Amino acid sequence: EVQLQASGGGFVQPGGSLRLSCTASGLTFEDYAIGWYRQAPGKERAWVSCISSTDSSTYYSVLVKGRFATSRVNANNTVYLQMNMLKPEDTAVYYCAAEKYGTMCAGMDYWGEGTLVTVSS
């Protein structure tokens, strides 16, 4: 059974930082692109970032580019999302998802449970 677990969410003041982790099991991790998505209250789920399965190329939503960075450690089956200069509008439940042989996270095969990030003063 494939499982993805996002963790690391919490409460942070504007301008602060958080690092989310996504740990996977039940799959050959290096074969999967891992994407981060978020869903703010009352809004549709939105794509945040992607790290490819091939060469760990990274892609970001224009809303987070320059503030967020994603990376992966295949030996630990883990992808990270470092979030800096957080804004109140970054408040959302953050999900990670996996796409086999993916490059730009166009169609995700597996989804994990989310972790809540709250940015507020």
Short mmCIF file of C-alpha atoms in Angstrom, two decimals:
data_model
loop_
_atom_site.label_atom_id
_atom_site.label_comp_id
_atom_site.label_asym_id
_atom_site.label_seq_id
_atom_site.Cartn_x
_atom_site.Cartn_y
_atom_site.Cartn_z
CA GLU A 1 0.00 0.00 0.00
CA VAL A 2 1.33 3.39 -1.01
CA GLN A 3 1.34 5.99 1.73
CA LEU A 4 2.39 9.62 1.67
CA GLN A 5 2.59 11.54 4.93
CA ALA A 6 3.02 15.29 5.08
CA SER A 7 4.22 16.83 8.32
CA GLY A 8 5.77 19.98 9.70
CA GLY A 9 2.83 22.34 9.57
CA GLY A 10 2.06 24.76 12.35
CA PHE A 11 1.50 28.37 13.32
CA VAL A 12 3.96 31.03 12.24
CA GLN A 13 4.00 34.80 12.12
CA PRO A 14 4.23 36.67 8.81
CA GLY A 15 7.81 36.70 7.56
CA GLY A 16 8.60 33.46 9.34
CA SER A 17 9.65 30.07 7.99
CA LEU A 18 8.51 26.48 8.14
CA ARG A 19 9.81 23.28 6.60
CA LEU A 20 7.34 20.64 5.53
CA SER A 21 8.28 17.01 4.98
CA CYS A 22 6.62 14.39 2.81
CA THR A 23 7.62 10.81 3.55
CA ALA A 24 6.53 7.99 1.27
CA SER A 25 6.29 4.24 1.62
CA GLY A 26 5.11 1.39 -0.55
CA LEU A 27 6.64 2.70 -3.77
CA THR A 28 9.99 3.05 -5.53
CA PHE A 29 10.49 6.60 -4.41
CA GLU A 30 13.08 7.69 -6.96
CA ASP A 31 10.64 6.82 -9.77
CA TYR A 32 8.16 9.46 -8.64
CA ALA A 33 7.89 13.18 -9.04
CA ILE A 34 6.58 14.74 -5.86
CA GLY A 35 4.31 17.73 -5.88
CA TRP A 36 3.09 20.01 -3.15
CA TYR A 37 -0.41 21.43 -3.29
CA ARG A 38 -2.41 23.57 -0.91
CA GLN A 39 -6.02 24.32 -0.19
CA ALA A 40 -6.94 27.50 1.58
CA PRO A 41 -10.27 27.85 3.39
CA GLY A 42 -13.07 28.28 0.89
CA LYS A 43 -10.78 27.87 -2.13
CA GLU A 44 -9.89 25.19 -4.63
CA ARG A 45 -6.77 23.10 -4.18
CA ALA A 46 -3.83 24.73 -5.94
CA TRP A 47 -0.47 23.47 -7.13
CA VAL A 48 2.55 24.84 -5.26
CA SER A 49 5.68 23.04 -6.45
CA CYS A 50 7.07 19.95 -8.13
CA ILE A 51 10.36 18.10 -8.02
CA SER A 52 10.91 15.68 -10.88
CA SER A 53 11.77 12.00 -10.67
CA THR A 54 14.53 12.16 -13.26
CA ASP A 55 16.97 14.92 -12.41
CA SER A 56 15.27 16.59 -9.44
CA SER A 57 14.35 19.62 -11.52
CA THR A 58 12.09 21.95 -9.57
CA TYR A 59 9.10 24.03 -10.58
CA TYR A 60 7.10 26.56 -8.60
CA SER A 61 3.86 28.45 -8.70
CA VAL A 62 4.41 32.13 -9.37
CA LEU A 63 2.81 32.78 -5.98
CA VAL A 64 5.66 31.08 -4.11
CA LYS A 65 8.64 31.31 -6.45
CA GLY A 66 11.60 32.88 -4.70
CA ARG A 67 10.19 32.12 -1.24
CA PHE A 68 9.68 28.35 -1.26
CA ALA A 69 12.18 25.63 -2.17
CA THR A 70 11.59 21.93 -2.61
CA SER A 71 14.23 19.22 -2.38
CA ARG A 72 14.38 15.45 -2.08
CA VAL A 73 16.46 12.83 -0.32
CA ASN A 74 15.72 9.57 -2.10
CA ALA A 75 17.62 7.53 0.48
CA ASN A 76 15.07 8.69 3.07
CA ASN A 77 12.01 8.56 0.79
CA THR A 78 11.43 12.18 1.73
CA VAL A 79 10.73 15.45 -0.04
CA TYR A 80 10.95 18.78 1.75
CA LEU A 81 9.28 22.12 1.19
CA GLN A 82 11.19 24.97 2.77
CA MET A 83 8.86 27.93 3.10
CA ASN A 84 10.38 31.32 3.84
CA MET A 85 8.95 34.86 4.04
CA LEU A 86 5.55 33.39 4.77
CA LYS A 87 2.48 35.54 4.22
CA PRO A 88 -1.04 35.27 5.64
CA GLU A 89 -2.23 34.20 2.19
CA ASP A 90 -0.01 31.11 2.46
CA THR A 91 -2.38 29.80 5.13
CA ALA A 92 -3.73 26.47 3.89
CA VAL A 93 -3.69 22.74 4.29
CA TYR A 94 -0.63 21.50 2.39
CA TYR A 95 -0.67 18.13 0.65
CA CYS A 96 2.02 16.13 -1.08
CA ALA A 97 1.35 13.86 -4.03
CA ALA A 98 3.34 11.46 -6.22
CA GLU A 99 3.42 10.98 -10.00
CA LYS A 100 5.22 7.98 -11.47
CA TYR A 101 8.02 8.94 -13.87
CA GLY A 102 6.75 12.47 -13.60
CA THR A 103 8.56 15.64 -14.52
CA MET A 104 6.14 18.48 -13.91
CA CYS A 105 3.49 16.90 -11.69
CA ALA A 106 0.82 17.00 -14.37
CA GLY A 107 -1.19 14.04 -13.15
CA MET A 108 -0.74 12.67 -9.66
CA ASP A 109 -1.12 9.00 -8.86
CA TYR A 110 -1.13 9.13 -5.07
CA TRP A 111 -2.08 11.72 -2.48
CA GLY A 112 -1.24 12.04 1.18
CA GLU A 113 -3.02 13.54 4.12
CA GLY A 114 -2.44 17.24 4.57
CA THR A 115 -0.69 19.34 7.17
CA LEU A 116 -2.08 22.71 8.24
CA VAL A 117 -0.01 25.86 7.92
CA THR A 118 -1.35 29.01 9.58
CA VAL A 119 0.36 32.34 9.02
CA SER A 120 -0.96 35.05 11.28
CA SER A 121 0.12 37.79 13.60
#
